[in-house]
Amino acid sequence: AQKVTQAQTEISVVEKEDVTLDCVYETRDTTYYLFWYKQPPSGELVFLIRRNSFDEQNEISGRYSWNFQKSTSSFNFTITASQVVDSAVYFCALSEFVYNQGGKLIFGQGTELSVKP
Amino acid sequence: DAMVIQNPRYQVTQFEKPVTLSCSQTLNHNVMYWYQQKSSQAPKLLFHYYDKDFNNEADTPDNFQSRRPNTSFCFLDIRSPGLGDAAMYLCATSRDFGTGRPNYGYTFGSGTRLTVV
């Protein structure tokens, strides 16, 4: 069965510190997608990145970077020079595919990031 | 802009009084999902529609029902809400061309926060 584990329940950092959010996943599929979402206090899920299992290239988007390693089944997320506005709950998720039934997102438990001024 | 719209944003309902949450989309996506997210927990899939086909999760209580009258709209009906059903309900869509893989990822609505009094 597919599973996503975010071992860090809460992280607290001071502004301008770098912070890494860990994500480990389990799947028997050879093709899958991994996602990161941000959920601010208002509750909406904000899409950050999608990565498919074929592409292990790391990605950088501004202060955000992602490290995907199939060998360790990890998809970690780093925020460089954190800001107070980065405070939110971050979810890592895995897509499970069933032919002609659509893909389903399986979420990790989330990591609550608090960035203090 | 194409989007997923959930109404209302906040819903207060009485204990055991039927309530309906709505979701509409302008993306023409063929798959629609309903997730339940309780406080400090990950979103949990309740069910989803692949075109007109309804797919219920095994552990979704019978108290929860869904209707999809057309491609654009999907409703979540809670027949007899209990206090434990207070949560954020998230609607999401995806486009699946029959491969079982969402081609454009998932688009989430802003959610409906349900309070049961």
mmCIF file of C-alpha atoms in Angstrom:
data_model
loop_
_atom_site.group_PDB
_atom_site.id
_atom_site.type_symbol
_atom_site.label_atom_id
_atom_site.label_comp_id
_atom_site.label_asym_id
_atom_site.label_seq_id
_atom_site.Cartn_x
_atom_site.Cartn_y
_atom_site.Cartn_z
ATOM 1 C CA ALA A 1 0.000 0.000 0.000
ATOM 2 C CA GLN A 2 1.079 3.551 -0.658
ATOM 3 C CA LYS A 3 2.164 5.625 2.296
ATOM 4 C CA VAL A 4 3.711 9.038 2.910
ATOM 5 C CA THR A 5 5.588 9.835 6.110
ATOM 6 C CA GLN A 6 6.506 13.280 7.322
ATOM 7 C CA ALA A 7 8.346 12.583 10.533
ATOM 8 C CA GLN A 8 8.581 16.218 11.594
ATOM 9 C CA THR A 9 5.293 17.286 13.148
ATOM 10 C CA GLU A 10 6.399 20.824 13.988
ATOM 11 C CA ILE A 11 9.447 22.909 13.141
ATOM 12 C CA SER A 12 10.240 26.319 14.525
ATOM 13 C CA VAL A 13 12.955 28.532 13.043
ATOM 14 C CA VAL A 14 14.002 32.141 13.196
ATOM 15 C CA GLU A 15 13.605 34.277 10.112
ATOM 16 C CA LYS A 16 16.419 33.938 7.545
ATOM 17 C CA GLU A 17 17.321 30.434 8.671
ATOM 18 C CA ASP A 18 17.259 27.628 6.125
ATOM 19 C CA VAL A 19 14.868 24.779 6.886
ATOM 20 C CA THR A 20 14.350 21.337 5.347
ATOM 21 C CA LEU A 21 11.087 19.427 5.523
ATOM 22 C CA ASP A 22 11.467 15.685 5.162
ATOM 23 C CA CYS A 23 9.210 13.357 3.212
ATOM 24 C CA VAL A 24 9.577 9.609 2.794
ATOM 25 C CA TYR A 25 7.173 7.567 0.710
ATOM 26 C CA GLU A 26 6.324 3.941 0.011
ATOM 27 C CA THR A 27 4.845 2.627 -3.202
ATOM 28 C CA ARG A 28 4.976 -0.471 -5.356
ATOM 29 C CA ASP A 29 4.170 1.505 -8.476
ATOM 30 C CA THR A 30 7.016 2.200 -10.879
ATOM 31 C CA THR A 31 5.248 5.321 -12.118
ATOM 32 C CA TYR A 32 3.966 7.840 -9.649
ATOM 33 C CA TYR A 33 3.806 11.534 -8.901
ATOM 34 C CA LEU A 34 4.919 13.340 -5.778
ATOM 35 C CA PHE A 35 3.621 16.707 -4.635
ATOM 36 C CA TRP A 36 4.190 19.378 -2.057
ATOM 37 C CA TYR A 37 1.342 21.623 -0.890
ATOM 38 C CA LYS A 38 1.304 24.580 1.467
ATOM 39 C CA GLN A 39 -1.708 25.165 3.711
ATOM 40 C CA PRO A 40 -1.814 28.585 5.390
ATOM 41 C CA PRO A 41 -4.178 29.243 8.320
ATOM 42 C CA SER A 42 -6.955 30.213 5.878
ATOM 43 C CA GLY A 43 -7.149 26.524 4.926
ATOM 44 C CA GLU A 44 -6.741 26.386 1.161
ATOM 45 C CA LEU A 45 -4.166 24.016 -0.285
ATOM 46 C CA VAL A 46 -1.580 25.842 -2.353
ATOM 47 C CA PHE A 47 0.221 23.742 -4.949
ATOM 48 C CA LEU A 48 4.005 24.062 -4.827
ATOM 49 C CA ILE A 49 5.469 21.341 -7.016
ATOM 50 C CA ARG A 50 4.751 18.102 -8.848
ATOM 51 C CA ARG A 51 7.496 15.637 -9.648
ATOM 52 C CA ASN A 52 7.072 12.439 -11.638
ATOM 53 C CA SER A 53 8.993 9.303 -10.840
ATOM 54 C CA PHE A 54 10.990 9.417 -14.075
ATOM 55 C CA ASP A 55 12.623 12.692 -13.258
ATOM 56 C CA GLU A 56 15.086 12.762 -10.403
ATOM 57 C CA GLN A 57 16.443 16.159 -11.278
ATOM 58 C CA ASN A 58 16.418 18.504 -8.318
ATOM 59 C CA GLU A 59 14.425 21.671 -8.748
ATOM 60 C CA ILE A 60 14.840 25.203 -7.501
ATOM 61 C CA SER A 61 12.195 27.896 -7.555
ATOM 62 C CA GLY A 62 13.285 31.086 -5.869
ATOM 63 C CA ARG A 63 13.873 30.307 -2.204
ATOM 64 C CA TYR A 64 12.335 26.830 -2.583
ATOM 65 C CA SER A 65 14.216 23.716 -3.628
ATOM 66 C CA TRP A 66 13.327 20.050 -3.783
ATOM 67 C CA ASN A 67 15.567 17.008 -3.551
ATOM 68 C CA PHE A 68 14.094 13.814 -5.005
ATOM 69 C CA GLN A 69 15.990 10.563 -4.408
ATOM 70 C CA LYS A 70 14.363 7.360 -5.571
ATOM 71 C CA SER A 71 17.082 5.259 -3.939
ATOM 72 C CA THR A 72 15.937 6.387 -0.503
ATOM 73 C CA SER A 73 12.279 7.078 -1.468
ATOM 74 C CA SER A 74 12.591 10.626 -0.276
ATOM 75 C CA PHE A 75 11.336 13.942 -1.592
ATOM 76 C CA ASN A 76 12.622 16.656 0.718
ATOM 77 C CA PHE A 77 11.760 20.336 0.564
ATOM 78 C CA THR A 78 14.128 23.138 1.570
ATOM 79 C CA ILE A 79 13.256 26.776 2.163
ATOM 80 C CA THR A 80 16.268 29.058 2.032
ATOM 81 C CA ALA A 81 16.312 32.270 4.047
ATOM 82 C CA SER A 82 12.899 31.583 5.580
ATOM 83 C CA GLN A 83 10.393 34.384 6.055
ATOM 84 C CA VAL A 84 7.459 34.836 8.414
ATOM 85 C CA VAL A 85 5.085 34.398 5.458
ATOM 86 C CA ASP A 86 6.400 30.850 5.058
ATOM 87 C CA SER A 87 4.632 29.886 8.286
ATOM 88 C CA ALA A 88 2.086 27.238 7.352
ATOM 89 C CA VAL A 89 1.460 23.513 7.329
ATOM 90 C CA TYR A 90 3.253 21.751 4.496
ATOM 91 C CA PHE A 91 1.994 18.473 3.070
ATOM 92 C CA CYS A 92 3.862 15.971 0.963
ATOM 93 C CA ALA A 93 1.603 13.760 -1.140
ATOM 94 C CA LEU A 94 1.823 10.759 -3.456
ATOM 95 C CA SER A 95 -0.449 9.946 -6.387
ATOM 96 C CA GLU A 96 -1.828 6.451 -6.537
ATOM 97 C CA PHE A 97 -3.088 5.427 -9.960
ATOM 98 C CA VAL A 98 -5.863 3.018 -10.759
ATOM 99 C CA TYR A 99 -6.605 2.498 -14.433
ATOM 100 C CA ASN A 100 -9.864 4.176 -15.451
ATOM 101 C CA GLN A 101 -10.620 5.188 -11.887
ATOM 102 C CA GLY A 102 -8.469 8.272 -11.684
ATOM 103 C CA GLY A 103 -5.461 9.000 -9.533
ATOM 104 C CA LYS A 104 -5.856 9.553 -5.803
ATOM 105 C CA LEU A 105 -3.672 11.760 -3.652
ATOM 106 C CA ILE A 106 -2.344 10.238 -0.460
ATOM 107 C CA PHE A 107 -1.122 12.831 2.002
ATOM 108 C CA GLY A 108 1.504 12.717 4.696
ATOM 109 C CA GLN A 109 0.547 13.986 8.129
ATOM 110 C CA GLY A 110 1.959 17.425 7.457
ATOM 111 C CA THR A 111 4.701 19.520 9.023
ATOM 112 C CA GLU A 112 3.743 22.735 10.739
ATOM 113 C CA LEU A 113 6.420 25.328 10.100
ATOM 114 C CA SER A 114 6.623 28.371 12.312
ATOM 115 C CA VAL A 115 8.990 31.141 11.275
ATOM 116 C CA LYS A 116 9.582 33.702 13.997
ATOM 117 C CA PRO A 117 10.805 37.233 13.348
ATOM 118 C CA ASP B 1 -9.512 32.092 -14.716
ATOM 119 C CA ALA B 2 -10.478 28.464 -14.692
ATOM 120 C CA MET B 3 -10.932 27.283 -11.182
ATOM 121 C CA VAL B 4 -12.636 25.145 -8.574
ATOM 122 C CA ILE B 5 -15.223 26.973 -6.481
ATOM 123 C CA GLN B 6 -16.657 25.743 -3.217
ATOM 124 C CA ASN B 7 -19.704 27.238 -1.591
ATOM 125 C CA PRO B 8 -20.203 28.271 1.053
ATOM 126 C CA ARG B 9 -16.795 29.066 2.542
ATOM 127 C CA TYR B 10 -18.174 28.558 6.057
ATOM 128 C CA GLN B 11 -21.197 26.451 6.926
ATOM 129 C CA VAL B 12 -22.823 26.077 10.300
ATOM 130 C CA THR B 13 -25.325 23.265 10.579
ATOM 131 C CA GLN B 14 -27.375 21.766 13.361
ATOM 132 C CA PHE B 15 -26.671 18.396 14.838
ATOM 133 C CA GLU B 16 -28.314 15.656 12.729
ATOM 134 C CA LYS B 17 -29.780 18.157 10.249
ATOM 135 C CA PRO B 18 -28.927 17.273 6.624
ATOM 136 C CA VAL B 19 -26.448 19.579 4.947
ATOM 137 C CA THR B 20 -25.122 19.872 1.399
ATOM 138 C CA LEU B 21 -21.811 21.313 0.310
ATOM 139 C CA SER B 22 -21.243 22.258 -3.297
ATOM 140 C CA CYS B 23 -18.309 22.315 -5.664
ATOM 141 C CA SER B 24 -18.170 23.635 -9.205
ATOM 142 C CA GLN B 25 -15.366 23.731 -11.727
ATOM 143 C CA THR B 26 -14.678 25.513 -14.993
ATOM 144 C CA LEU B 27 -11.711 23.313 -15.910
ATOM 145 C CA ASN B 28 -13.721 20.597 -17.656
ATOM 146 C CA HIS B 29 -11.862 18.011 -15.603
ATOM 147 C CA ASN B 30 -13.413 14.564 -15.657
ATOM 148 C CA VAL B 31 -12.407 13.513 -12.126
ATOM 149 C CA MET B 32 -13.725 15.195 -8.986
ATOM 150 C CA TYR B 33 -12.756 14.376 -5.408
ATOM 151 C CA TRP B 34 -14.029 15.135 -1.921
ATOM 152 C CA TYR B 35 -11.572 15.235 0.954
ATOM 153 C CA GLN B 36 -12.299 15.662 4.646
ATOM 154 C CA GLN B 37 -9.687 17.378 6.779
ATOM 155 C CA LYS B 38 -10.120 17.489 10.532
ATOM 156 C CA SER B 39 -8.153 19.845 12.709
ATOM 157 C CA SER B 40 -4.392 19.153 12.678
ATOM 158 C CA GLN B 41 -4.820 16.165 10.377
ATOM 159 C CA ALA B 42 -4.055 15.376 6.758
ATOM 160 C CA PRO B 43 -6.803 15.520 4.145
ATOM 161 C CA LYS B 44 -8.556 12.183 3.856
ATOM 162 C CA LEU B 45 -10.256 11.073 0.665
ATOM 163 C CA LEU B 46 -13.959 10.323 1.094
ATOM 164 C CA PHE B 47 -14.857 9.441 -2.510
ATOM 165 C CA HIS B 48 -14.373 10.554 -6.066
ATOM 166 C CA TYR B 49 -16.135 10.553 -9.409
ATOM 167 C CA TYR B 50 -14.384 9.372 -12.540
ATOM 168 C CA ASP B 51 -16.699 10.811 -15.171
ATOM 169 C CA LYS B 52 -20.073 9.547 -13.923
ATOM 170 C CA ASP B 53 -18.651 6.591 -12.054
ATOM 171 C CA PHE B 54 -18.719 6.905 -8.286
ATOM 172 C CA ASN B 55 -15.801 5.462 -6.273
ATOM 173 C CA ASN B 56 -16.295 5.260 -2.549
ATOM 174 C CA GLU B 57 -13.429 4.769 -0.121
ATOM 175 C CA ALA B 58 -13.871 1.671 2.025
ATOM 176 C CA ASP B 59 -13.846 3.554 5.317
ATOM 177 C CA THR B 60 -16.152 6.419 4.333
ATOM 178 C CA PRO B 61 -19.212 6.371 6.634
ATOM 179 C CA ASP B 62 -22.635 5.806 5.052
ATOM 180 C CA ASN B 63 -23.632 9.190 6.436
ATOM 181 C CA PHE B 64 -21.694 10.765 3.568
ATOM 182 C CA GLN B 65 -23.132 10.747 0.061
ATOM 183 C CA SER B 66 -22.254 12.493 -3.159
ATOM 184 C CA ARG B 67 -23.937 13.537 -6.384
ATOM 185 C CA ARG B 68 -22.495 14.679 -9.673
ATOM 186 C CA PRO B 69 -25.333 15.872 -11.917
ATOM 187 C CA ASN B 70 -22.969 17.044 -14.664
ATOM 188 C CA THR B 71 -19.275 17.534 -15.390
ATOM 189 C CA SER B 72 -19.127 20.914 -13.677
ATOM 190 C CA PHE B 73 -20.857 20.261 -10.371
ATOM 191 C CA CYS B 74 -20.369 17.874 -7.495
ATOM 192 C CA PHE B 75 -22.199 17.843 -4.164
ATOM 193 C CA LEU B 76 -21.371 16.380 -0.790
ATOM 194 C CA ASP B 77 -24.406 15.442 1.293
ATOM 195 C CA ILE B 78 -24.112 14.690 4.986
ATOM 196 C CA ARG B 79 -27.365 13.050 5.992
ATOM 197 C CA SER B 80 -27.109 13.335 9.749
ATOM 198 C CA PRO B 81 -24.112 15.406 10.789
ATOM 199 C CA GLY B 82 -22.572 14.593 14.109
ATOM 200 C CA LEU B 83 -20.166 16.692 16.122
ATOM 201 C CA GLY B 84 -17.341 14.539 14.805
ATOM 202 C CA ASP B 85 -18.088 15.625 11.240
ATOM 203 C CA ALA B 86 -16.934 19.160 11.905
ATOM 204 C CA ALA B 87 -14.041 19.646 9.505
ATOM 205 C CA MET B 88 -12.755 21.378 6.418
ATOM 206 C CA TYR B 89 -14.129 19.762 3.270
ATOM 207 C CA LEU B 90 -11.980 20.118 0.206
ATOM 208 C CA CYS B 91 -13.051 19.532 -3.358
ATOM 209 C CA ALA B 92 -10.430 18.774 -6.012
ATOM 210 C CA THR B 93 -10.394 17.995 -9.707
ATOM 211 C CA SER B 94 -8.038 16.349 -12.144
ATOM 212 C CA ARG B 95 -7.950 15.438 -15.813
ATOM 213 C CA ASP B 96 -7.392 11.798 -16.627
ATOM 214 C CA PHE B 97 -7.218 10.698 -20.262
ATOM 215 C CA GLY B 98 -7.741 7.055 -19.417
ATOM 216 C CA THR B 99 -4.212 6.237 -18.385
ATOM 217 C CA GLY B 100 -5.061 6.526 -14.711
ATOM 218 C CA ARG B 101 -2.569 9.356 -14.380
ATOM 219 C CA PRO B 102 -3.670 12.944 -13.777
ATOM 220 C CA ASN B 103 -2.147 14.908 -16.599
ATOM 221 C CA TYR B 104 -2.327 18.299 -15.028
ATOM 222 C CA GLY B 105 -2.095 17.448 -11.372
ATOM 223 C CA TYR B 106 -4.862 18.313 -8.978
ATOM 224 C CA THR B 107 -6.700 21.590 -8.553
ATOM 225 C CA PHE B 108 -8.202 22.255 -5.134
ATOM 226 C CA GLY B 109 -11.003 24.577 -4.137
ATOM 227 C CA SER B 110 -10.661 26.864 -1.126
ATOM 228 C CA GLY B 111 -12.660 24.481 1.019
ATOM 229 C CA THR B 112 -15.809 24.676 3.131
ATOM 230 C CA ARG B 113 -15.302 24.766 6.867
ATOM 231 C CA LEU B 114 -18.218 22.937 8.475
ATOM 232 C CA THR B 115 -19.262 23.563 12.058
ATOM 233 C CA VAL B 116 -21.871 21.354 13.719
ATOM 234 C CA VAL B 117 -23.783 22.868 16.640
#
